[in-house]
Protein backbone atom coordinates (compact mmCIF):
# COMPACT_ATOMS: atom_id res chain seq x y z
CA UNK A 1 0.00 0.00 0.00
CA UNK A 2 1.34 3.41 -0.94
CA UNK A 3 1.77 5.86 1.90
CA UNK A 4 -0.70 8.76 1.62
CA UNK A 5 2.15 11.02 2.70
CA UNK A 6 2.69 13.22 5.70
CA UNK A 7 1.66 16.78 6.52
CA UNK A 8 4.12 18.78 8.62
CA UNK A 9 3.87 22.24 10.08
CA UNK A 10 7.16 24.14 10.38
CA UNK A 11 7.91 27.27 12.41
CA UNK A 12 10.34 29.61 10.62
CA UNK A 13 11.23 26.66 8.34
CA UNK A 14 13.55 25.50 11.14
CA UNK A 15 11.48 23.15 13.31
CA UNK A 16 8.50 20.83 13.01
CA UNK A 17 5.83 21.91 15.49
CA UNK A 18 3.13 19.44 14.39
CA UNK A 19 2.67 16.64 11.92
CA UNK A 20 -0.15 14.62 10.53
CA UNK A 21 -0.29 11.09 10.31
CA UNK A 22 0.28 9.23 13.50
CA UNK A 23 0.18 12.12 15.96
CA UNK A 24 -2.31 13.47 18.44
CA UNK A 25 -4.51 16.23 17.06
CA UNK A 26 -4.36 14.84 13.52
CA UNK A 27 -7.16 13.31 11.52
CA UNK A 28 -7.28 12.19 7.88
CA UNK A 29 -10.81 13.14 6.81
CA UNK A 30 -10.81 11.86 3.23
CA UNK A 31 -8.69 9.81 0.85
CA UNK A 32 -8.54 9.55 -2.91
CA UNK A 33 -7.46 12.18 -5.39
CA UNK A 34 -7.82 14.95 -2.78
CA UNK A 35 -6.84 14.32 0.81
CA UNK A 36 -8.22 16.45 3.61
CA UNK A 37 -6.46 16.65 6.95
CA UNK A 38 -7.56 18.21 10.21
CA UNK A 39 -4.58 19.22 12.35
CA UNK A 40 -4.99 20.91 15.71
CA UNK A 41 -2.08 22.53 17.50
CA UNK A 42 -1.29 25.45 19.78
CA UNK A 43 1.00 28.26 18.68
CA UNK A 44 3.02 29.04 21.78
CA UNK A 45 5.67 31.02 19.90
CA UNK A 46 5.38 33.78 17.33
CA UNK A 47 6.93 33.25 13.92
CA UNK A 48 6.15 32.17 10.38
CA UNK A 49 4.28 28.88 10.13
CA UNK A 50 4.25 26.85 6.92
CA UNK A 51 2.39 23.65 6.11
CA UNK A 52 4.16 21.17 3.84
CA UNK A 53 2.63 17.96 2.49
CA UNK A 54 5.12 15.30 1.43
CA UNK A 55 2.99 13.26 -0.99
CA UNK A 56 3.55 9.59 -1.73
CA UNK A 57 6.46 8.81 0.56
CA UNK A 58 7.11 7.47 4.00
CA UNK A 59 9.27 10.29 5.36
CA UNK A 60 10.26 8.83 8.69
CA UNK A 61 11.02 11.14 11.57
CA UNK A 62 11.58 14.87 10.92
CA UNK A 63 15.25 15.75 10.45
CA UNK A 64 14.98 19.22 11.96
CA UNK A 65 14.56 21.92 9.35
CA UNK A 66 12.41 22.12 6.26
CA UNK A 67 15.57 22.19 4.10
CA UNK A 68 16.80 18.91 5.62
CA UNK A 69 13.43 17.22 5.13
CA UNK A 70 13.31 18.39 1.50
CA UNK A 71 16.79 16.94 0.88
CA UNK A 72 15.57 13.54 2.12
CA UNK A 73 12.32 13.60 0.18
CA UNK A 74 13.28 10.66 -2.06
CA UNK A 75 10.50 9.91 -4.52
CA UNK A 76 7.95 12.21 -2.94
CA UNK A 77 6.23 15.33 -4.19
CA UNK A 78 6.51 18.15 -1.63
CA UNK A 79 3.68 20.68 -1.71
CA UNK A 80 4.52 23.87 0.20
CA UNK A 81 1.96 26.36 1.43
CA UNK A 82 2.81 30.03 1.78
CA UNK A 83 3.98 30.92 5.28
CA UNK A 84 1.58 32.58 7.72
CA UNK A 85 2.86 35.03 10.34
CA UNK A 86 1.72 34.50 13.92
CA UNK A 87 2.42 37.21 16.48
mmCIF file of C-alpha atoms in Angstrom:
data_model
loop_
_atom_site.group_PDB
_atom_site.id
_atom_site.type_symbol
_atom_site.label_atom_id
_atom_site.label_comp_id
_atom_site.label_asym_id
_atom_site.label_seq_id
_atom_site.Cartn_x
_atom_site.Cartn_y
_atom_site.Cartn_z
ATOM 1 C CA UNK A 1 0.000 0.000 0.000
ATOM 2 C CA UNK A 2 1.344 3.412 -0.943
ATOM 3 C CA UNK A 3 1.774 5.858 1.896
ATOM 4 C CA UNK A 4 -0.696 8.758 1.625
ATOM 5 C CA UNK A 5 2.145 11.019 2.699
ATOM 6 C CA UNK A 6 2.686 13.215 5.704
ATOM 7 C CA UNK A 7 1.659 16.779 6.522
ATOM 8 C CA UNK A 8 4.120 18.778 8.620
ATOM 9 C CA UNK A 9 3.868 22.242 10.084
ATOM 10 C CA UNK A 10 7.160 24.145 10.381
ATOM 11 C CA UNK A 11 7.912 27.267 12.407
ATOM 12 C CA UNK A 12 10.340 29.615 10.619
ATOM 13 C CA UNK A 13 11.230 26.658 8.337
ATOM 14 C CA UNK A 14 13.546 25.504 11.137
ATOM 15 C CA UNK A 15 11.485 23.150 13.306
ATOM 16 C CA UNK A 16 8.500 20.833 13.008
ATOM 17 C CA UNK A 17 5.834 21.905 15.488
ATOM 18 C CA UNK A 18 3.135 19.438 14.393
ATOM 19 C CA UNK A 19 2.674 16.639 11.917
ATOM 20 C CA UNK A 20 -0.149 14.616 10.533
ATOM 21 C CA UNK A 21 -0.285 11.094 10.314
ATOM 22 C CA UNK A 22 0.275 9.232 13.498
ATOM 23 C CA UNK A 23 0.179 12.121 15.960
ATOM 24 C CA UNK A 24 -2.308 13.471 18.438
ATOM 25 C CA UNK A 25 -4.514 16.231 17.056
ATOM 26 C CA UNK A 26 -4.362 14.840 13.516
ATOM 27 C CA UNK A 27 -7.164 13.306 11.517
ATOM 28 C CA UNK A 28 -7.284 12.191 7.877
ATOM 29 C CA UNK A 29 -10.810 13.140 6.813
ATOM 30 C CA UNK A 30 -10.807 11.860 3.226
ATOM 31 C CA UNK A 31 -8.693 9.813 0.847
ATOM 32 C CA UNK A 32 -8.537 9.545 -2.906
ATOM 33 C CA UNK A 33 -7.463 12.182 -5.391
ATOM 34 C CA UNK A 34 -7.822 14.951 -2.779
ATOM 35 C CA UNK A 35 -6.837 14.318 0.811
ATOM 36 C CA UNK A 36 -8.216 16.450 3.606
ATOM 37 C CA UNK A 37 -6.464 16.654 6.951
ATOM 38 C CA UNK A 38 -7.556 18.205 10.207
ATOM 39 C CA UNK A 39 -4.575 19.220 12.346
ATOM 40 C CA UNK A 40 -4.993 20.911 15.713
ATOM 41 C CA UNK A 41 -2.081 22.534 17.501
ATOM 42 C CA UNK A 42 -1.288 25.451 19.779
ATOM 43 C CA UNK A 43 1.001 28.262 18.682
ATOM 44 C CA UNK A 44 3.024 29.044 21.780
ATOM 45 C CA UNK A 45 5.668 31.023 19.901
ATOM 46 C CA UNK A 46 5.384 33.781 17.327
ATOM 47 C CA UNK A 47 6.933 33.249 13.920
ATOM 48 C CA UNK A 48 6.147 32.166 10.383
ATOM 49 C CA UNK A 49 4.277 28.884 10.128
ATOM 50 C CA UNK A 50 4.248 26.855 6.920
ATOM 51 C CA UNK A 51 2.388 23.653 6.105
ATOM 52 C CA UNK A 52 4.157 21.165 3.836
ATOM 53 C CA UNK A 53 2.631 17.965 2.490
ATOM 54 C CA UNK A 54 5.115 15.298 1.426
ATOM 55 C CA UNK A 55 2.989 13.260 -0.992
ATOM 56 C CA UNK A 56 3.549 9.591 -1.735
ATOM 57 C CA UNK A 57 6.459 8.814 0.558
ATOM 58 C CA UNK A 58 7.106 7.473 3.996
ATOM 59 C CA UNK A 59 9.266 10.294 5.357
ATOM 60 C CA UNK A 60 10.260 8.826 8.694
ATOM 61 C CA UNK A 61 11.023 11.142 11.572
ATOM 62 C CA UNK A 62 11.577 14.868 10.918
ATOM 63 C CA UNK A 63 15.246 15.747 10.454
ATOM 64 C CA UNK A 64 14.979 19.220 11.963
ATOM 65 C CA UNK A 65 14.563 21.920 9.352
ATOM 66 C CA UNK A 66 12.414 22.121 6.256
ATOM 67 C CA UNK A 67 15.568 22.191 4.095
ATOM 68 C CA UNK A 68 16.804 18.912 5.619
ATOM 69 C CA UNK A 69 13.426 17.223 5.127
ATOM 70 C CA UNK A 70 13.314 18.394 1.496
ATOM 71 C CA UNK A 71 16.791 16.942 0.882
ATOM 72 C CA UNK A 72 15.575 13.541 2.125
ATOM 73 C CA UNK A 73 12.325 13.598 0.180
ATOM 74 C CA UNK A 74 13.278 10.658 -2.058
ATOM 75 C CA UNK A 75 10.505 9.913 -4.522
ATOM 76 C CA UNK A 76 7.950 12.210 -2.943
ATOM 77 C CA UNK A 77 6.228 15.335 -4.195
ATOM 78 C CA UNK A 78 6.510 18.153 -1.634
ATOM 79 C CA UNK A 79 3.680 20.675 -1.714
ATOM 80 C CA UNK A 80 4.518 23.866 0.198
ATOM 81 C CA UNK A 81 1.958 26.363 1.432
ATOM 82 C CA UNK A 82 2.805 30.028 1.777
ATOM 83 C CA UNK A 83 3.982 30.924 5.283
ATOM 84 C CA UNK A 84 1.581 32.580 7.725
ATOM 85 C CA UNK A 85 2.864 35.028 10.341
ATOM 86 C CA UNK A 86 1.717 34.500 13.920
ATOM 87 C CA UNK A 87 2.422 37.205 16.485
#
